[in-house]
Amino acid sequence: MKIALSILGILCCCGIAAAGREINAVSTETPPKIDGKLDDACWQNAAQTGQFIQFEPQRGAPAAQATTVYVTHDANTLYVAFECFKNDMHNLAANQTRRDSFFFSDDHVEILIDTFLDSRNCYAFALNPLGTQTDRRLTNEGANRRTGSSQIGTAISWDCEWTGQAAKAADKWTAEFAIPFASLRFPKEPTATTWGINFWRNDEALGEEQTWADLGERQYAVSRFGRLTGLPITELVTKRPLKFKPYTTLKPQKIGDEPISVKTDAGIDVRYPFADFTVDVTLNPDFAQIEADPDLVNLTDIPLRFPEKRPFFLEGNELFQMPLDLFYSRRVEDLVGGGKVIGKVSDYNIALMGAVAGPEDEEKVLETGELPLNNYNYSVFRLQRELGRTSSVGVLGVNKQRGGVYDRAGGMDARIRLPAEMNLNMEYAREWKAGGLDMPESTADNLVFVQLDRRTNVFSFEAIYADIGENFNPETGFIPRIDRRGFVLRSRYNKQYKGTLERLRGEATYERLENGAGELTNHRANVSGLLGVKDFFFLLGPEWYYHVTDENKPFTDRTVRFFAGWFPPKYVQIRNTGTFGVRDDKDTFFIRPEITIRPTPKLSFEFILQRLHEREPGNARWQLSEWTRRFIVNYQFAQRMYARVSAEFTLEQERRVFGLFAYEHRPESNFFIVYNDNRDADGERERIVFVKIAHLLKADIF
């Protein structure tokens, strides 16, 4: 046992080296005005650094254009400023105006702070030249930044109270950040005077991603961050007030032929951040301002995973993630009330959540094993122990129950950092269920998952072995497949270049899965290649896929997916995704063209068309033809005031119209006007107006 623990300790610590860059904290008595302009006297005396290097495309080479970073603080706030010099300001790319946007093709700057100096987790704050704010909470060196239609990450869900603004000049653009210490968690010990820190800049016109610290091959290598030293930790003000956020709504509505009715409602959210924990309580929450998920065509046998948007579930959502999630918060519908505790004590991350849900959708058709529809109590417990500098182990338990009817799951997971940028991820879980439809009195089954992966910006691969029991399907989780055992191999090469050729990417996947009886159910092989030339991107990906449906019917698919896109820095973006070939013994043709037009930085128009055609082989006519049109208009009046309108139409004459005006008149105090006009395929129509006011109140009572 001692030898095993020693080996584990070596694995946890290997490959970790400090980046060597350092900046000393400098205090100021006069804070800057956060307007994006660096004309405040405090910046003249602030700590300064620069000499950024390229992360892409020429790793380690000096950045083509200079960036200077200024850092200062007072007792309440950390202030950071960027001065980004640019030869041609006409090529400055700035498009995103909504908070928490992905700055995929925008110039932007970012601060990443490891306050616990644990070399694994960090806060991230970003601004683009329009002053659009994005904040994230990254865990395990970016492990919660999942991508793909079924793996949407939770990093972006985290929000806190901070201020930022940007400004433009003739030969540069500048940005100012003001991050209150009360918004961050960190050990308030006299010896904890050093934080990990990194500064990041994206220069879109040059195609350069630039970093202050040498990160090696991984963008979120927290273990290689530089150091912010000399912080007077014991003097920093971290007192957090008790927050009350009551809301009230007015809801006129007309459903079908019924007369107009008017409903009013009220609820409250309460939050108190202790030194190590944050306690949240919600009563009768309202999510009227949340737009419905888009109507997406899914041509795979893996269900789509949509991101969580509801405010109560956002804080600390990343802590509940496992390799295969036993708790997926979107399974909790019609939330009546709930409470949760999120925190960190020493090397332990702790999360507790309880929720009461109302009646679920009565029109939902239950599948075998699902619990009958009614009110349920949900409870979740998560404990994660950090090992070494980048490894961890954890346990999670979740319970959905009403009386003697329940669905429970519990499991353990581990993430072990290995040499050569590799990780070993493992999970074991078990589910117990009683009261499911057409099931015996109770069932129990297991899940085993092992993944070896290497995720870097250039070369990545993963090897997965999974054994998911026939009856393992927790209703509280996201388990894409059940009754499967076998392996999946994936690899990717991704390289950016400078010049006409911008990007070259190649991917390959091989999958072989069987059911519990040893019968082959999934056998897949595919490759794809992406080429980026200037602002044009092209992808082609043939796939061969043998699979057996839930009705035990085998199919052999032979399809090709394709993508073409044009992404210039300003004004317009055009892209088209599609698939053609034989799927489920039918000729299939699917396209999804999209166009985004931005005549001004504050105004954008989006048009999305989905068309799916299917026919029997040899038949000249398409038997199935589905299409959806979606129009979206966004306008940003000011940094905290915007409007959004979307309209979606299907071939069956279904229609969904959504309109939103949102104004945050002070941090976390909001005013919303929402309009929904929906019509189903039978012509039934509902029109609903929401007016919502929420106001944040603070009290220093503890």
XYZ file of C-alpha atoms in Angstrom:
702
model
C 0.000 0.000 0.000
C 2.809 2.446 0.858
C 4.507 1.711 -2.470
C 1.220 2.322 -4.341
C 0.675 5.643 -2.557
C 4.239 6.696 -3.334
C 3.766 5.931 -7.019
C 0.477 7.870 -7.034
C 2.210 10.827 -5.419
C 4.911 10.814 -8.095
C 2.290 10.668 -10.857
C 0.329 13.528 -9.325
C 3.332 15.839 -9.251
C 5.248 14.895 -12.385
C 5.491 17.271 -15.293
C 4.646 20.351 -13.219
C 6.942 23.329 -13.422
C 6.431 26.988 -12.638
C 6.544 29.242 -15.673
C 9.049 31.599 -14.037
C 7.268 34.913 -14.739
C 6.434 37.161 -11.819
C 4.765 40.502 -11.128
C 4.660 42.182 -7.730
C 1.453 43.625 -6.295
C 1.464 47.441 -5.984
C -1.136 49.267 -3.917
C -2.885 52.516 -4.720
C -4.861 54.966 -2.607
C -6.767 56.406 -5.565
C -8.627 53.797 -7.644
C -9.060 54.307 -11.392
C -12.293 55.248 -13.095
C -13.261 52.158 -15.089
C -13.899 53.659 -18.515
C -11.306 51.762 -20.562
C -8.972 54.752 -20.778
C -5.602 54.601 -19.032
C -5.492 58.268 -18.044
C -5.747 57.724 -14.277
C -2.699 58.581 -12.170
C -2.666 55.163 -10.473
C -1.581 53.423 -13.687
C 1.639 55.448 -13.748
C 2.720 53.852 -10.466
C 1.252 50.403 -11.087
C 3.314 47.274 -11.642
C 3.967 46.775 -15.358
C 4.818 43.775 -17.496
C 4.714 42.725 -21.132
C 6.812 40.661 -23.535
C 3.999 38.344 -24.575
C 4.820 35.242 -26.596
C 2.741 33.405 -29.153
C 0.744 30.392 -28.048
C -0.419 29.998 -31.646
C 0.625 29.814 -34.421
C 4.391 29.925 -33.715
C 4.574 28.678 -30.154
C 7.131 30.524 -28.057
C 7.935 33.189 -30.666
C 7.600 36.855 -29.617
C 4.201 38.428 -30.261
C 4.157 40.553 -33.412
C 2.676 43.584 -31.616
C 3.353 44.821 -28.114
C 1.060 44.438 -25.125
C 1.592 46.125 -21.753
C -0.252 45.002 -18.614
C -0.675 47.172 -15.504
C -1.607 45.752 -12.096
C -2.525 47.599 -8.916
C -4.954 47.191 -6.027
C -6.490 48.773 -2.971
C -7.992 47.005 0.039
C -11.198 46.162 -1.827
C -10.346 45.564 -5.466
C -7.757 44.188 -7.872
C -7.284 46.505 -10.870
C -5.745 45.314 -14.147
C -5.309 47.231 -17.401
C -4.203 46.132 -20.872
C -2.616 48.379 -23.483
C -2.831 46.520 -26.809
C -0.875 48.197 -29.584
C -2.074 47.563 -33.140
C -0.701 48.808 -36.449
C -4.011 48.724 -38.305
C -6.987 49.551 -36.096
C -9.327 49.107 -39.087
C -8.770 45.349 -38.737
C -9.818 45.291 -35.079
C -12.395 42.492 -34.742
C -15.177 43.248 -32.243
C -18.591 41.622 -32.725
C -19.931 40.062 -29.532
C -22.105 42.274 -27.333
C -23.872 39.844 -24.966
C -22.294 39.011 -21.629
C -20.622 35.594 -21.455
C -20.220 35.429 -25.225
C -17.573 33.147 -26.683
C -14.977 35.450 -28.247
C -14.350 32.971 -31.071
C -13.421 35.566 -33.690
C -13.042 38.730 -31.586
C -9.936 40.511 -30.428
C -9.956 40.174 -26.650
C -7.847 40.161 -23.498
C -8.175 37.918 -20.473
C -6.930 37.592 -16.890
C -6.682 34.134 -15.323
C -6.134 33.942 -11.538
C -5.289 30.905 -9.415
C -6.140 32.321 -5.991
C -5.463 29.112 -4.034
C -2.168 28.509 -5.867
C -3.338 24.910 -6.276
C -2.061 24.753 -9.885
C -5.359 23.350 -11.162
C -8.277 25.804 -10.807
C -8.628 29.442 -11.784
C -10.992 32.345 -12.355
C -11.021 33.936 -15.824
C -12.178 37.457 -16.767
C -12.214 38.685 -20.372
C -13.096 41.825 -22.342
C -13.337 42.534 -26.049
C -12.899 46.018 -27.590
C -16.636 46.699 -27.165
C -16.356 46.214 -23.408
C -18.327 42.942 -23.472
C -17.633 40.958 -20.317
C -17.094 37.216 -19.985
C -16.234 35.400 -16.767
C -15.596 31.729 -16.093
C -14.545 29.335 -13.374
C -12.139 26.720 -14.757
C -11.478 23.483 -12.889
C -8.742 20.878 -13.321
C -6.883 22.955 -15.903
C -9.926 23.475 -18.107
C -11.459 19.994 -17.832
C -14.927 21.575 -17.511
C -14.578 23.260 -20.908
C -16.410 20.521 -22.771
C -17.253 21.078 -26.407
C -19.552 19.482 -28.936
C -23.321 19.196 -29.219
C -23.566 16.605 -26.450
C -20.820 17.982 -24.207
C -21.513 21.637 -23.478
C -19.198 22.941 -20.796
C -20.123 24.497 -17.447
C -17.191 26.904 -17.118
C -19.132 29.785 -18.664
C -22.026 29.283 -16.211
C -20.114 30.917 -13.364
C -20.759 34.656 -12.830
C -19.615 37.210 -10.282
C -19.827 40.940 -9.694
C -16.993 42.837 -11.413
C -16.557 45.819 -13.731
C -14.769 46.184 -17.043
C -14.640 48.565 -19.988
C -12.616 49.097 -23.167
C -11.645 52.073 -25.328
C -10.044 52.598 -28.745
C -7.292 54.978 -29.849
C -5.481 55.626 -33.134
C -2.841 52.905 -32.696
C -4.125 50.750 -29.846
C -7.077 49.606 -27.801
C -7.146 49.509 -24.018
C -9.143 47.671 -21.371
C -9.635 48.111 -17.622
C -10.754 45.471 -15.106
C -11.934 46.008 -11.514
C -12.346 42.674 -9.685
C -13.502 42.923 -6.042
C -11.641 40.625 -3.672
C -15.036 39.808 -2.148
C -15.989 38.129 -5.444
C -13.101 35.658 -5.167
C -12.366 32.844 -2.765
C -8.839 32.474 -1.404
C -7.130 31.432 1.838
C -6.805 34.473 4.068
C -3.608 33.423 5.755
C -0.526 35.612 6.322
C 1.640 33.190 4.342
C -0.697 33.007 1.315
C 0.683 36.177 -0.310
C 1.189 34.700 -3.790
C -1.371 33.821 -6.464
C -0.938 32.171 -9.827
C -1.750 34.500 -12.709
C -1.651 34.698 -16.473
C -2.548 37.346 -19.054
C -3.883 36.506 -22.513
C -4.469 38.421 -25.725
C -6.057 37.370 -29.008
C -5.068 39.385 -32.094
C -7.569 38.183 -34.668
C -6.181 39.998 -37.724
C -2.738 38.449 -37.205
C -4.192 35.090 -36.188
C -2.131 35.190 -32.986
C -3.099 33.885 -29.557
C -0.643 35.433 -27.123
C 0.246 34.542 -23.551
C 2.327 36.109 -20.795
C 3.369 32.810 -19.177
C 4.851 29.966 -21.202
C 2.014 27.428 -21.085
C 3.621 24.667 -23.120
C 1.030 22.871 -25.241
C -2.118 23.563 -23.178
C -3.919 26.903 -23.078
C -5.264 26.358 -19.546
C -2.137 24.879 -17.980
C -2.731 26.531 -14.588
C 0.314 24.705 -13.231
C 2.494 26.831 -15.552
C 1.035 30.236 -14.674
C 3.262 33.069 -13.556
C 3.059 34.560 -10.061
C 1.392 37.620 -8.551
C 3.401 38.243 -5.360
C 3.360 40.533 -2.372
C -0.387 40.597 -1.750
C -1.258 41.888 1.747
C -3.760 39.056 2.198
C -4.782 39.846 5.784
C -5.558 43.469 4.851
C -7.813 42.687 1.894
C -11.537 43.290 2.417
C -13.426 40.091 1.694
C -16.560 40.643 3.750
C -19.528 39.522 1.695
C -23.005 40.842 2.468
C -26.144 38.775 2.722
C -27.963 39.195 -0.592
C -31.719 39.183 -1.067
C -33.067 39.245 -4.592
C -36.873 39.379 -4.592
C -38.754 39.438 -7.855
C -42.300 40.002 -9.014
C -43.925 39.208 -12.355
C -47.002 40.209 -14.274
C -48.159 37.632 -16.816
C -51.033 38.411 -19.219
C -51.711 35.411 -21.453
C -54.148 34.048 -24.009
C -54.176 30.287 -24.578
C -56.167 29.074 -27.588
C -59.797 30.193 -27.466
C -59.721 30.868 -23.741
C -60.231 34.463 -22.581
C -57.248 36.588 -21.627
C -56.059 35.928 -18.086
C -53.593 37.830 -15.956
C -51.400 36.130 -13.379
C -49.018 37.648 -10.891
C -46.255 35.902 -9.047
C -43.371 36.580 -6.690
C -40.340 34.786 -5.371
C -36.950 35.358 -3.836
C -33.328 34.246 -4.102
C -31.084 34.528 -1.053
C -27.304 34.182 -1.032
C -24.774 34.438 1.738
C -21.111 33.844 0.925
C -19.160 32.733 3.981
C -15.371 32.696 3.928
C -15.239 29.179 2.449
C -18.838 28.489 1.424
C -21.671 30.079 -0.486
C -25.243 29.304 0.571
C -28.047 29.801 -1.965
C -31.777 29.474 -1.319
C -34.516 29.982 -3.889
C -38.269 30.052 -3.393
C -40.618 29.938 -6.351
C -37.939 30.915 -8.906
C -39.066 32.328 -12.223
C -37.244 31.742 -15.495
C -39.448 33.755 -17.818
C -36.459 35.470 -19.454
C -34.916 32.152 -20.529
C -35.372 31.516 -24.243
C -36.505 28.071 -25.400
C -33.885 25.721 -26.832
C -33.631 25.817 -30.632
C -35.296 23.084 -32.672
C -32.201 21.113 -33.741
C -32.040 18.119 -36.070
C -30.044 15.291 -34.485
C -28.678 12.757 -36.994
C -26.839 10.689 -34.383
C -27.973 8.094 -31.855
C -26.541 10.247 -29.033
C -29.069 12.649 -27.447
C -28.343 16.375 -27.572
C -27.093 17.998 -24.409
C -28.194 21.597 -23.908
C -26.470 24.060 -21.567
C -27.967 25.027 -18.223
C -29.317 28.587 -18.298
C -31.338 28.839 -15.068
C -29.663 31.117 -12.500
C -30.136 28.911 -9.418
C -28.171 26.027 -10.936
C -25.278 28.035 -12.384
C -23.082 28.717 -9.334
C -20.797 25.729 -8.729
C -22.389 23.617 -11.470
C -18.936 22.516 -12.619
C -18.342 20.682 -9.323
C -21.048 18.139 -10.162
C -19.334 17.061 -13.370
C -18.050 13.504 -13.678
C -16.742 11.669 -16.767
C -20.328 10.408 -17.193
C -22.657 12.720 -15.292
C -24.894 11.253 -12.604
C -26.400 14.717 -12.085
C -27.472 16.844 -15.033
C -29.377 19.803 -13.591
C -31.664 20.183 -16.612
C -33.392 16.975 -15.488
C -34.910 19.012 -12.629
C -37.996 20.598 -14.168
C -40.603 22.994 -12.769
C -38.482 23.996 -9.799
C -40.590 25.070 -6.804
C -37.759 25.777 -4.386
C -34.287 24.688 -3.462
C -31.101 25.309 -1.578
C -27.444 24.552 -2.087
C -24.075 24.936 -0.418
C -20.899 25.249 -2.507
C -17.450 25.606 -0.993
C -13.820 24.665 -0.606
C -12.047 23.724 2.623
C -8.348 23.041 2.327
C -8.045 20.415 -0.439
C -11.735 19.493 -0.401
C -14.453 20.804 -2.731
C -17.941 20.312 -1.303
C -21.344 20.772 -2.923
C -24.806 20.046 -1.496
C -28.083 20.680 -3.268
C -31.728 20.032 -2.496
C -34.667 20.913 -4.716
C -38.412 20.409 -4.867
C -39.938 20.099 -8.327
C -43.556 20.474 -9.335
C -45.578 18.400 -11.801
C -43.635 17.375 -14.882
C -44.975 17.557 -18.435
C -48.194 15.540 -18.343
C -47.985 14.942 -22.123
C -44.626 13.208 -21.808
C -44.702 9.557 -22.890
C -42.930 7.400 -20.327
C -40.423 4.790 -21.422
C -39.780 1.500 -19.677
C -38.128 2.098 -16.312
C -39.022 5.785 -15.979
C -40.663 6.961 -12.788
C -44.331 7.997 -12.966
C -44.985 11.705 -13.398
C -45.546 13.668 -10.211
C -43.807 15.954 -7.707
C -40.335 14.855 -6.600
C -37.643 15.839 -4.152
C -34.086 15.988 -5.470
C -30.925 15.847 -3.378
C -27.306 15.820 -4.500
C -24.052 15.508 -2.568
C -20.564 15.988 -4.013
C -17.193 15.702 -2.258
C -13.944 16.046 -4.191
C -10.449 15.688 -2.749
C -7.511 17.256 -4.557
C -4.375 15.137 -4.737
C -0.915 16.464 -5.449
C -1.094 19.447 -7.777
C -3.404 18.364 -10.601
C -5.101 15.101 -9.591
C -8.316 14.484 -7.661
C -10.741 11.854 -6.415
C -14.400 12.359 -5.594
C -17.739 10.848 -4.686
C -21.223 11.892 -5.737
C -24.658 10.778 -4.624
C -27.997 11.834 -6.089
C -31.558 10.929 -5.192
C -34.909 11.588 -6.898
C -37.752 10.444 -4.661
C -41.435 10.701 -3.862
C -42.474 8.408 -1.018
C -41.416 4.855 -1.826
C -40.749 5.680 -5.489
C -37.135 6.630 -6.069
C -34.176 6.708 -8.434
C -30.812 6.824 -6.649
C -27.272 6.780 -7.961
C -23.875 7.003 -6.326
C -20.380 6.844 -7.663
C -16.680 7.526 -7.326
C -14.418 9.186 -9.856
C -10.715 9.967 -10.106
C -8.546 12.152 -12.296
C -4.841 11.347 -12.239
C -2.308 13.453 -14.088
C 0.370 11.422 -15.896
C 3.563 12.434 -17.717
C 3.525 13.778 -21.286
C 0.368 15.869 -20.724
C -1.753 12.744 -20.212
C -4.665 12.135 -17.837
C -6.310 9.015 -16.490
C -10.026 9.482 -15.719
C -11.999 6.740 -13.976
C -15.538 6.342 -12.694
C -17.532 3.624 -10.967
C -21.217 4.141 -10.212
C -24.306 2.191 -9.199
C -27.985 2.996 -9.586
C -30.952 1.788 -7.527
C -34.516 2.315 -8.746
C -37.958 1.426 -7.384
C -41.307 2.226 -8.956
C -40.265 2.513 -12.598
C -42.769 1.860 -15.404
C -43.061 -1.843 -16.420
C -40.135 -2.737 -14.164
C -39.848 -5.175 -11.259
C -40.245 -3.835 -7.749
C -36.659 -2.618 -7.765
C -33.567 -2.765 -9.981
C -29.859 -2.065 -9.546
C -27.019 -1.885 -12.025
C -23.461 -0.585 -12.456
C -21.322 1.665 -14.607
C -17.558 1.404 -15.172
C -15.687 4.039 -17.156
C -11.950 4.399 -17.857
C -10.437 7.069 -20.074
C -6.819 7.743 -20.977
C -6.431 11.024 -22.805
C -3.955 13.647 -23.910
C -5.496 17.049 -24.650
C -3.198 19.659 -26.101
C -3.780 22.316 -28.718
C -1.825 20.426 -31.410
C -2.139 16.664 -30.847
C -4.803 15.000 -28.740
C -6.078 11.476 -28.357
C -8.310 9.495 -26.041
C -8.957 5.829 -25.391
C -12.176 4.943 -23.556
C -13.435 1.703 -22.097
C -16.992 1.715 -20.760
C -19.285 -0.915 -19.294
C -22.804 0.459 -18.757
C -25.354 -1.958 -17.357
C -28.663 -2.779 -19.022
C -30.627 -1.118 -16.213
C -28.207 1.733 -15.517
C -30.033 4.864 -16.650
C -30.453 7.429 -13.835
C -33.131 9.981 -14.661
C -31.070 12.636 -12.865
C -28.019 12.145 -15.096
C -26.816 12.341 -18.684
C -25.840 8.831 -19.788
C -25.978 8.835 -23.609
C -26.084 5.018 -23.917
C -27.111 2.087 -21.746
C -26.413 -1.650 -22.011
C -23.114 -1.018 -23.778
C -19.615 -2.264 -23.159
C -16.576 -1.759 -25.332
C -14.049 0.860 -26.360
C -13.714 4.092 -28.298
C -10.499 5.521 -29.789
C -10.183 9.131 -30.953
C -7.292 11.280 -32.138
C -6.917 14.827 -33.394
C -4.213 16.932 -35.006
C -4.853 20.673 -34.957
C -2.318 23.265 -36.055
C -2.545 26.987 -36.731
C -0.273 28.645 -39.258
C 0.700 32.168 -40.156
C -0.043 33.331 -43.668
C -2.530 32.152 -46.267
C -2.929 28.720 -44.684
C -4.443 29.427 -41.262
C -5.418 26.029 -39.874
C -5.047 22.338 -40.596
C -7.004 19.778 -38.588
C -7.468 16.046 -38.889
C -9.595 13.767 -36.697
C -10.244 10.018 -36.577
C -12.585 7.847 -34.476
C -12.973 4.091 -34.064
C -15.697 2.595 -31.864
C -16.743 -0.967 -31.070
C -19.498 -1.692 -28.518
C -21.490 -4.779 -27.519
C -24.534 -5.308 -25.333
C -24.714 -7.463 -22.210
C -25.406 -10.574 -24.295
C -22.156 -10.084 -26.238
C -23.904 -8.989 -29.452
C -22.281 -6.275 -31.559
C -24.416 -3.113 -31.338
C -22.161 -0.244 -32.480
C -19.211 -0.387 -34.861
C -17.970 2.917 -36.233
C -15.019 4.307 -38.187
C -14.700 7.881 -39.405
C -12.115 10.437 -40.401
C -12.378 14.144 -41.115
C -10.128 16.906 -42.335
C -10.468 20.667 -41.937
C -8.597 23.280 -43.940
C -8.536 26.987 -43.093
C -7.399 29.373 -45.828
C -7.538 33.022 -44.851
C -11.074 33.489 -43.536
C -12.469 30.380 -45.285
C -12.815 26.992 -43.590
C -13.705 23.658 -45.208
C -14.337 20.256 -43.613
C -15.087 16.825 -45.084
C -15.701 13.721 -42.971
C -16.758 10.276 -44.319
C -18.153 7.732 -41.829
C -19.053 4.035 -41.824
C -21.340 3.053 -38.966
C -23.029 -0.257 -38.113
C -25.565 0.045 -35.307
C -28.548 -1.782 -33.831
C -31.591 0.229 -32.761
C -33.537 -0.172 -29.516
C -36.024 -2.247 -31.538
C -33.130 -4.655 -32.346
C -33.018 -3.658 -36.014
C -29.519 -3.448 -37.578
C -28.422 -0.721 -39.993
C -25.188 0.086 -41.777
C -24.798 3.812 -42.459
C -22.427 5.297 -45.019
C -22.476 9.063 -44.753
C -20.295 12.111 -45.349
C -20.548 15.264 -43.271
C -19.291 18.578 -44.573
C -18.778 22.142 -43.419
C -17.929 25.375 -45.197
C -17.615 28.737 -43.526
C -16.441 32.284 -44.130
C -15.436 34.218 -41.005
C -14.075 37.689 -41.837
C -13.300 40.008 -38.885
C -16.328 42.248 -39.417
C -19.837 42.605 -40.739
C -20.746 39.101 -41.920
C -20.206 35.399 -41.209
C -21.515 32.580 -43.414
C -21.398 28.877 -42.612
C -23.064 25.692 -43.783
C -23.102 22.287 -42.093
C -24.500 19.181 -43.737
C -24.609 15.425 -44.157
C -25.409 13.172 -47.108
C -25.404 9.430 -47.691
C -27.303 6.372 -46.470
C -28.643 6.421 -42.906
C -30.985 3.765 -41.496
C -31.286 2.279 -45.019
C -32.548 5.602 -46.373
C -30.954 8.166 -48.636
C -30.385 11.208 -46.442
C -29.562 14.800 -47.236
C -29.293 17.431 -44.493
C -28.065 21.032 -44.653
C -27.949 23.834 -42.092
C -26.864 27.136 -43.690
C -26.420 30.105 -41.356
C -25.627 33.744 -41.974
C -24.869 36.460 -39.416
C -24.831 40.097 -40.489
C -23.510 42.859 -38.203
C -24.009 46.249 -39.861
C -22.870 47.932 -36.632
C -21.122 46.576 -33.528
C -24.409 46.812 -31.619
C -26.788 45.314 -34.179
C -26.811 41.791 -35.605
C -29.134 39.691 -37.753
C -29.011 35.894 -37.910
C -30.767 33.562 -40.311
C -30.643 29.772 -39.876
C -32.245 27.218 -42.167
C -32.405 23.473 -41.455
C -33.501 21.058 -44.176
C -33.679 17.269 -43.833
C -34.721 14.989 -46.720
C -35.049 11.185 -46.613
C -36.182 8.594 -49.181
C -36.059 4.860 -49.774
C -33.141 3.791 -52.049
C -34.206 3.703 -55.680
C -37.135 6.047 -55.132
C -36.918 9.291 -57.080
C -39.061 11.255 -54.638
C -38.185 12.255 -51.087
C -40.653 10.660 -48.646
C -39.665 12.874 -45.706
C -38.916 16.550 -45.917
C -38.416 18.577 -42.745
C -37.224 22.127 -42.535
C -36.998 24.843 -39.939
C -36.318 28.555 -40.405
C -35.019 30.640 -37.532
C -34.543 34.430 -37.557
C -32.773 36.301 -34.761
C -32.194 40.017 -34.208
C -29.974 41.355 -31.403
C -29.452 44.972 -30.434
C -27.209 46.178 -27.614
C -28.360 49.608 -26.433
C -25.653 49.808 -23.750
C -23.365 47.466 -21.879
C -26.218 46.287 -19.621
C -29.237 46.903 -21.854
C -30.163 44.777 -24.859
C -33.057 43.423 -26.909
C -33.415 40.066 -28.654
C -36.113 38.781 -30.985
C -36.257 35.316 -32.514
C -38.812 33.588 -34.720
C -38.794 29.915 -35.673
C -41.047 28.229 -38.263
C -41.356 24.556 -39.241
C -42.876 22.766 -42.230
C -45.809 21.641 -40.053
C -46.756 25.315 -39.573
C -45.413 25.350 -36.042
C -44.227 28.771 -34.948
C -42.292 30.048 -31.955
C -41.732 33.779 -31.527
C -39.682 35.073 -28.627
C -38.924 38.698 -27.731
C -36.849 39.987 -24.840
C -35.878 43.411 -23.547
C -33.441 43.257 -20.625
C -31.983 46.056 -18.544
C -29.634 45.610 -15.609
C -30.018 48.990 -13.934
C -27.496 48.004 -11.270
C -25.469 44.803 -10.764
C -27.843 41.836 -10.353
C -30.932 44.082 -10.416
C -32.923 43.463 -13.573
C -35.966 44.485 -15.542
C -37.310 42.130 -18.227
C -40.130 42.285 -20.733
C -40.688 38.981 -22.527
C -43.158 38.079 -25.267
C -43.933 34.536 -26.455
C -46.212 33.756 -29.386
C -46.325 30.025 -30.098
C -48.462 27.943 -32.453
C -48.353 24.141 -32.647
C -48.962 21.868 -35.640
C -52.725 21.680 -34.837
C -53.073 25.453 -34.995
C -53.397 25.941 -31.239
C -51.918 29.300 -30.302
C -50.641 30.785 -27.072
C -49.556 34.360 -26.497
C -47.857 35.243 -23.239
C -46.310 38.465 -21.965
C -43.963 38.476 -18.960
C -42.970 41.596 -17.100
C -40.406 40.889 -14.411
C -38.619 43.122 -11.929
C -35.850 41.818 -9.678
C -33.928 44.021 -7.273
C -30.850 43.070 -5.282
C -30.756 44.062 -1.620
C -27.659 43.721 0.554
C -27.307 43.588 4.311
C -24.215 43.259 6.506
C -25.895 41.390 9.338
C -23.254 38.760 10.138
